[in-house]
Structure formats: C-alpha cells, structure tokens
Amino acid sequence: MRWIGAAVVVGLAFGAAMFGVQEYESRHADIEAPLPPGGDRVAAATDALVADHLYVAPELQRLITPEEQARVATAAAAADPAAFIALSGKGDAGYYLDADLAQYLIDGVGEAGSYLVWDGESVSGTERTTGGDLSTYVSPDMAGKTEAALMRYIDAVDAATLEPLDDSDYWGGPRGGFLAALLMVSGGYLALTLVVGVVRVLSGASYFLPGRWRDFVTGSKA
Amino acid sequence: MVARTALAGVLGSLALLAASPAVATAALPAADTTPVPVLVDSTVDQVAAALKQDPVIVEQVMGNGDAAGAHDRLRDVIDGSDAPIYVVIGSTPRGLGESDPANDLAVRLRSRLGAGIFIIALTHGPPRHAAWGVPEATQYSNAVYDAYKKMLPLAYPDVDWETYDSENRPRGLSDVAYAQIAATVAAGGAPWGIDDTALEEIATASWAPLPEELPRSYDAATPGGRWVVGTVVGLSVLLVGLRLVLWATASRKARQRSTAEATALTPTRLDLADLVARAERTTTKLADELAGASSSPYADAAVGYRTAAEAVLRDLEDLSLPEDKARYGTQLRDAVGALVLANAGRHELGRAGKGGGTERYVPCFFDPLHGRAFHTVSAPGRAAVDVPACRRCSETVSSGGTPRALIFPPVRRRQLRPYYEESTVWARTGYGALDDELWRAVVADRAGVDR
C-alpha cells in the first residue's frame, strides 16, 4: 500500500516538474526563436549597413550632407572593431524601439562590432555590441553636429577592443541549477516541518507526524 | 492611324485595369515621374502638388513595415469613390502648428485642393480625418471613430480595453490601419459606415497591429533555469507527497498515539482535602499496626514508609487553595505520595504476616490512585520501557491506546502532561512503581531540598 502510494507520488512529482518547466518557458522569452519579419525600413537599413556601414533615412538627409556621409561611412568601415550606424528616424516603421532595430540589424548584418541606432531627435542613440563586449564604455551621445557626434562615436569604438563574452547563465548551467534547487528544497522542507510541528504542539498533538521514513524500508504494517 | 493607336493604348490600359488592381495602379498615367520630396522637407504647396499626382502618400517612416503595400491598399479603396479622398502618412512637413500638425495640414490642403476627405497621420501629433463639401460631412468623423472602437476588440479579442493596464496591453493598431478604415468609410459615401466583414479583415490583417518589443536576452529561459524550476517543483511534490503517504499508512497505533496525546490531556480531578484526609487516616492505621508488630525486615521497611509519610503530611497541615496554583500543585503531588507511602507501609506489614501476599506494594505506574499493578506493559512513547500497570491500564495499552495517566493541574496550560514526565521525586520513582524503596527516595529528597 505504501509503495503504491509512493509510486503515485513519484508519478505526480514528474508530472508537476514537467508542468513547471513548461510554465517557466512560456513566461520567459525564447531568444533562440527567429525574429518576426522586420519590414521595409529594416531591410533598407540592413542593406545600407552591409554596403557602407551607414544608413541615413530619407527624412534625416538634412542632418548630414552626402560628403559628410561618405566620410563617416569610410571611418566606420575602417574602425576595428567595426562600427555600424543607422540614422533610422522616429515613427512606426515596422519595429518598436531603437533597441529592437539594433537587434534586427545585428541579426541581418551578422558581423561582430558596435551598432548605433539614432532617431535623429534624441540627445543620445542606442548602442548594442555583438561578438563580445567592448573593453571601454562607448557613449552614444549625439549632442551637437551630427557628423562630429558620429565621428566621436567611431573613434571611441576604434579605441576599444572586443572582449570575449562571459556567456554563463545565471544558475551555472543544468548542474548549477540542480544544486541550487537542492539547497532551496532542503531549506524549504525543513522550514515546513518546523512550522507543522509547532502548529501541532500548540494544538496539543505530538511534534512529529505519525509514520517514519524508515517505514519504507522496515515496512511496519500499514 | 494615331487615333487607332491611341484607342489601342486606352483599351490596353483598361484591359490591364480589369486584370488586377495592383497592375492597374501602375498603369494609371503618372504625369510627372520626378520623385516627390520627402514630406519633412516639403512645403504645404509641394504636398498639395504631389497629392494631385497621386492622392495617396505613404512614407516608409510611418508605413508599419510595408509602405508600398499600404499605399496600394489605400489606392484600391479610394479609386472609384465619388468624392476626392486624400491620404498623407509620413514625416511632418514644414511650417505646421506644433501641437496638431495633422489638423493644420488638412485645413491648408483643403484650401488648395478644394472639397474632399482628408486622412492625415504624421510623425508628430495625433492622426486626423476630416470631410468638407461632401453630403453629411459632419457625420463622417463619428462614423470613423465608431468603426475604430469596434476594431480594437476584433484585433485583440483577449484584451480588456476598458481597464487601464499599460503593463500588459498590446500597443494597438497602426496609423496605416486607421487610415485604411477612414478611407474605406470615405469611399462608401454617405450614409457613412463600414460593414463588419471589411472591418474584421482590416483588424485581423498582419500589417494592422503595431509591433511589440522584441524579447530581451536577460529575460530568456536558460537551461539552468529549467533545471531549477523542474527540480524545485518535482522534489517538493516528492517530499511532501511521500511524507503524506507515510502519514496515511502509519500503523494505527502510531496514529492513535498521536491523536490520543491530543485528547488525553485533561487534568485528573483531585480533591486535596480528601486526599490528605485519606493519607492521614491510612498513616494513623499504619502507626497503630506498627505499634503491635514484631520486628522484621518488613517492619523496618514499614517504619521507613511511616516516617516518610509523616514527613510529607507535616507540610500538608496548612492546605492551600486552588488559586495558589504552584503551592496547590505541590501539595496535591505530596498528598498522593503520602497516601501511596502509607498504603505501601501497611502492605509491607501485611507481607510479614502473609496477609497481603509476598510481593511488595507496586502502584499502577500511570496513576497510583488506580491501585496496585499486577501487569507489566511497554510504556507508550519513544523509549522501550516496561512499567507496572493496573488491569485497566494494561488492557488499554494492549488495545493500542494510551492509558489515562495522572495529570496534575498545571500552572501554565502548556505544562499539561502526565505526572511521570515531570521532574519531581514522585515522577522519578513513579510513586514507587519504579523504585523498590520509595520512602528512602522521599526522605533523601526532602533532606536535600530546602523547602
């Protein structure tokens, strides 16, 4: 009888564990999944970055002359690590945040380096690095003349190096996760037995619950 | 010859028109093929001129990812409408008011282009739609608003748009979708409206909703995270479940003991005065019997019992009241002890005269007031201890229960327990059940403790 009950519990435990993992995955983003389609601006910016390391939206052409654009593009391509710049404007062009566009561009261009997205209006742009971490902080500050600000940014990227990413997950992989869970469950179970025992004593019963763990082995009659 | 060519040209165009709407757009004559300047660099006059060529302008910056597609869909809807319809979706032209540039632009375009319906959505300010010089022009606005309100629940059936929950609400529908509705209502003419199928088609189109934020890597599910969740849930269910199974399948004895301990704990009804009176009577009888007894080891033991009993009774001359819980409790314990000592002493004398059998007086361990113990049982509890018990207690134990023990009224409720779990000389000796010479233990105890 005891062993039948134990078998049922083991089955329930497995089921609950699977359900828990499913719930966890549904509440947390799956970054391995492909990005939703980006749209026309994303495609235009990606193509421009692959060709010239620089994209300037049609409505932002007044911010930077063609000659200045040529200089910036050359400098960005020559930088090491590489710099990619998108002056992408501000509207509803098929993506939400500038950081989202940066992610699309990183995905589409596929080269290691620093990616800068600026909407043409804000005081600073959004910078994302791929292929490692920049050794020094690169400020996406865009105050002042556009060409000067972009050159500042490119110089800062050029002066830095790409450090390899410390790619460990917070829990330290499956082993770390398992050990952390053991710690949590042991602490939690002890606390639970303490609470149950105290409640029982206060209501007059014995501290310990009837039944001993060794009954599974010595099998006293159920 | 020229006429025939021209006719052929027109027929050709018409044929293309009939073939597919997308091709028809391209086939329409474009009087001027120079690229229109971007709205943000244009004056209102330039915008008006551009609209005369093509009444729909959709720039990439506001096209929700498919500006060309949006343009074509809007052209499809407005081509064939009686009243002129103009749509401008894109960056904000120069020289417009700051707070409501779309409305400003609509008014100025109307003065240049004349009567018609204007649908405007710019990068700055809210989108606007207005009708001038058409039948029931003022109703047009309301019709569009009504349609838009109906569209939101169609596009997001699971979202409650009434309650304000900015955290979890989707971003909503794009200006391109809004313009499509406004244009569809406009193309239908008065009375203004849009049928539900057309509305649903727009609401559920892939190009209609605004895109949400992309998932961030810090929010991702990791292998370690999966193991944490799975192990915590699985192990917790396992531990708690197995413990419950053990509880449910514990031997009846164990479960009974557990509940019996909860129910058996009420103080034994005791009357101090009565106990003391009985003890005094029995001690007096003992003294009388000793006076006439011949000397023997039993008589010596009986003298010891009498001495002990009298010593205990001396402290019981001044009886306290139940309200004085501590002193009352002590006196109760002593009163029982005195009674047991006196009985034991009389029994010893009886052994000498073979009157009470040859065994010494052994009271029931669980409650000495039950009388003599003729059986030995295993005490219910953790340790395997064999104790003497009266017939009734021994029967209770063998049927798996806990005998009703002697429980003195406690000073504090949580001290409620059988007398043998206390730390008095009575508990240590079990009122003689565990000790052959109770009187010695009592005398030693009184000598050592300064009362």
JSON list of C-alpha atoms in Angstrom, two decimals, chain B residues 41 58 72 92 94 143 167 172 222 232 235 242 263 266 290 299 317 335 350 355 357 364 379 406 409 416 421:
[
{"chain": "B", "resi": 41, "resn": "ASP", "atom": "CA", "xyz": [11.47, 68.83, -46.50]},
{"chain": "B", "resi": 58, "resn": "VAL", "atom": "CA", "xyz": [2.73, 56.72, -47.59]},
{"chain": "B", "resi": 72, "resn": "ASP", "atom": "CA", "xyz": [-1.55, 50.14, -52.84]},
{"chain": "B", "resi": 92, "resn": "THR", "atom": "CA", "xyz": [5.79, 66.14, -40.71]},
{"chain": "B", "resi": 94, "resn": "ARG", "atom": "CA", "xyz": [7.45, 72.30, -42.61]},
{"chain": "B", "resi": 143, "resn": "ALA", "atom": "CA", "xyz": [-18.56, 57.07, -38.36]},
{"chain": "B", "resi": 167, "resn": "GLU", "atom": "CA", "xyz": [1.93, 46.83, -18.48]},
{"chain": "B", "resi": 172, "resn": "GLY", "atom": "CA", "xyz": [-2.64, 48.77, -30.55]},
{"chain": "B", "resi": 222, "resn": "THR", "atom": "CA", "xyz": [18.10, 29.22, -19.68]},
{"chain": "B", "resi": 232, "resn": "VAL", "atom": "CA", "xyz": [12.24, 22.50, -7.08]},
{"chain": "B", "resi": 235, "resn": "LEU", "atom": "CA", "xyz": [11.42, 17.43, -5.39]},
{"chain": "B", "resi": 242, "resn": "LEU", "atom": "CA", "xyz": [5.89, 10.77, 0.38]},
{"chain": "B", "resi": 263, "resn": "THR", "atom": "CA", "xyz": [-7.30, 14.13, 23.59]},
{"chain": "B", "resi": 266, "resn": "THR", "atom": "CA", "xyz": [-7.05, 16.96, 30.77]},
{"chain": "B", "resi": 290, "resn": "LEU", "atom": "CA", "xyz": [3.37, -0.91, 63.76]},
{"chain": "B", "resi": 299, "resn": "ALA", "atom": "CA", "xyz": [8.56, -3.97, 59.76]},
{"chain": "B", "resi": 317, "resn": "GLU", "atom": "CA", "xyz": [-1.16, 20.64, 57.64]},
{"chain": "B", "resi": 335, "resn": "ALA", "atom": "CA", "xyz": [-0.81, 14.21, 49.14]},
{"chain": "B", "resi": 350, "resn": "GLY", "atom": "CA", "xyz": [0.98, -7.40, 55.66]},
{"chain": "B", "resi": 355, "resn": "GLY", "atom": "CA", "xyz": [-1.74, -11.05, 54.78]},
{"chain": "B", "resi": 357, "resn": "GLY", "atom": "CA", "xyz": [0.75, -11.76, 49.52]},
{"chain": "B", "resi": 364, "resn": "CYS", "atom": "CA", "xyz": [-0.01, 1.43, 38.80]},
{"chain": "B", "resi": 379, "resn": "ALA", "atom": "CA", "xyz": [5.03, 2.35, 28.05]},
{"chain": "B", "resi": 406, "resn": "LEU", "atom": "CA", "xyz": [-2.43, 11.03, 36.46]},
{"chain": "B", "resi": 409, "resn": "PRO", "atom": "CA", "xyz": [-3.49, 20.79, 37.16]},
{"chain": "B", "resi": 416, "resn": "LEU", "atom": "CA", "xyz": [-0.19, 19.89, 30.92]},
{"chain": "B", "resi": 421, "resn": "GLU", "atom": "CA", "xyz": [7.03, 13.49, 32.67]}
]
